Amino acid sequence: MTFKDDLGRRAAEVEGYLVACLRDKGIPDRLLKSMEYSLLAGGKRLRPVLVLSWNGLLGGEAAKAMPFAASLECIHTYSLIHDDLPAMDDDDLRRGRPSNHKQFDEATAILAGDGLLTEAFGLMAAASLVEGLPADRVLRAVSVLARAAGAGGMVGGQTVDMELTGRTGVPLGELKKMHAMKTGALLTASCECGAILAGAGETDIDNAREFGRKIGVAFQIVDDVLDVVGDTATLGKPAGSDEAMGKTTYPALIGLDRSKTLAREYVDEALTHLSGYFGSEQEFLWQLARYIVDRVY
Amino acid sequence: MTFKDDLGRRAAEVEGYLVACLRDKGIPDRLLKSMEYSLLAGGKRLRPVLVLSWNGLLGGEAAKAMPFAASLECIHTYSLIHDDLPAMDDDDLRRGRPSNHKQFDEATAILAGDGLLTEAFGLMAAASLVEGLPADRVLRAVSVLARAAGAGGMVGGQTVDMELTGRTGVPLGELKKMHAMKTGALLTASCECGAILAGAGETDIDNAREFGRKIGVAFQIVDDVLDVVGDTATLGKPAGSDEAMGKTTYPALIGLDRSKTLAREYVDEALTHLSGYFGSEQEFLWQLARYIVDRVY
């Protein structure tokens, strides 16, 4: 099986869980449709896959960690819905389709986001209450995720991103910090929570966290690069939209070549945190890290 | 000490915790200001007080349950911020001050709500990780609260409320169901979670839940009545705004007198769930239930 097939198979397993996870919860029809419209819009399911792979690498069972893994996709999806709103990035397109508030309406989009965020924490609890993972592990992971996704993490990162938009001369340090909050924190927490749920020791949890942090930086640099060199069909949105929106990017600050080199360096650093492990999950995480950066070569 | 003094003292204790709970979490300045603007805008702190009182009634320690109690206020506050948005109820005033998006801006208000909702779950986890409550109790309460606050509860209730707004001939059953989701679910969960965190047995948890459910209905009826008979100064918003907005209310459907009687009946039913208990917390909950309905007499 090639790496891409393996990634696709894992994404499909997550998808299977996501399809069912909002059903039979008494959600009003239009709201449910709106939540599912965005949750089931495809995507690589990178965050759940990271939870499950780190969990598996450290001895966890995939089925038990699945509700928690799915919660990461709910949080990621809600953040995309809210970021696209007219008051925020005002994006009409997402993954090549109308964004949630264009397909439904603004009020429904706001509530669909709120619903997905709240449901995420219900799914986390289900990892213990339904799947039997120890409650103390799950609660520690809930705490890690609340911090990563909250006002000091992802939500705060969106605030900072909007503050920086349209500003010229943004220092590299500020750009890095913004990305660490906006996209890095959730990728980092995905790996860390996978390890925590497996009952791993602190050294393993540190490796998971650092691996996540470093591929998170690489991921963002590559995203910036793709916005310059990619085409609309691949991106699902117009290429060059960062520049058009007045966003500071890595290529704008340090050039295209140095951006690519920097992404590769971060991936190489991430890989050092896999060196003490072996087996199919180690191999998969290794290839996943390389895949992130290979997309621009 | 009169009941009102007692309620004020309890609210002040919750307030003391709320003032500190968002600090030192790396929240960007403007976002933190926006979150605190709404979180610290006063109010009776009814939901945290219900958590703590049911917790105390069933043998729990207030200090240990406080982070969880505070999380209810974060969730309640986020829901008010999002409900006031132009795309939703479009309210310029809240508790006599500009609503969050008028004081800041729409994007900040959306993110402040998202931040408060996420932080709420971090606080719930802290009830175990910091205060030492057993993880399994806390996780069960997290699950109850996620359901109550989510798309099948409070968030879904807001969707239904907007669907019903402007419609004539809404049946009483639909109005009841909407309120049970929009405001009832969180009041019910406050009482239920207080009992769960105290390590109570299932009969006690049932009593807490039913007490919460019934005062929740009474609370909503009284709210509708006050919108008719109250004045702007007391309400913190223009009186008669329900009718002006095309909202179906209890007084509109069944008249003012029958509404008052119905509220009293629900409170009386709620009180039956306190009959097997004694002591200062039982007395307080009794008076709290009466206070809800006495506001309209």
PDB file of C-alpha atoms in Angstrom, chain B residues 23 26 38 41 67 137 187 209 254 283:
ATOM      1  CA  ARG B  23      -5.976  35.654  33.334  1.00  0.00           C
ATOM      2  CA  GLY B  26      -2.027  33.992  26.789  1.00  0.00           C
ATOM      3  CA  SER B  38     -19.537  40.308  28.884  1.00  0.00           C
ATOM      4  CA  ALA B  41     -21.229  42.422  33.297  1.00  0.00           C
ATOM      5  CA  PRO B  67     -14.388  25.859  38.350  1.00  0.00           C
ATOM      6  CA  ARG B 137     -17.688  12.293  37.951  1.00  0.00           C
ATOM      7  CA  LEU B 187     -30.623  25.329  33.977  1.00  0.00           C
ATOM      8  CA  ARG B 209     -32.536  17.304  37.171  1.00  0.00           C
ATOM      9  CA  ILE B 254     -52.518  31.859  27.157  1.00  0.00           C
ATOM     10  CA  GLU B 283     -33.828  26.176  52.403  1.00  0.00           C
TER      11      GLU B 283
END
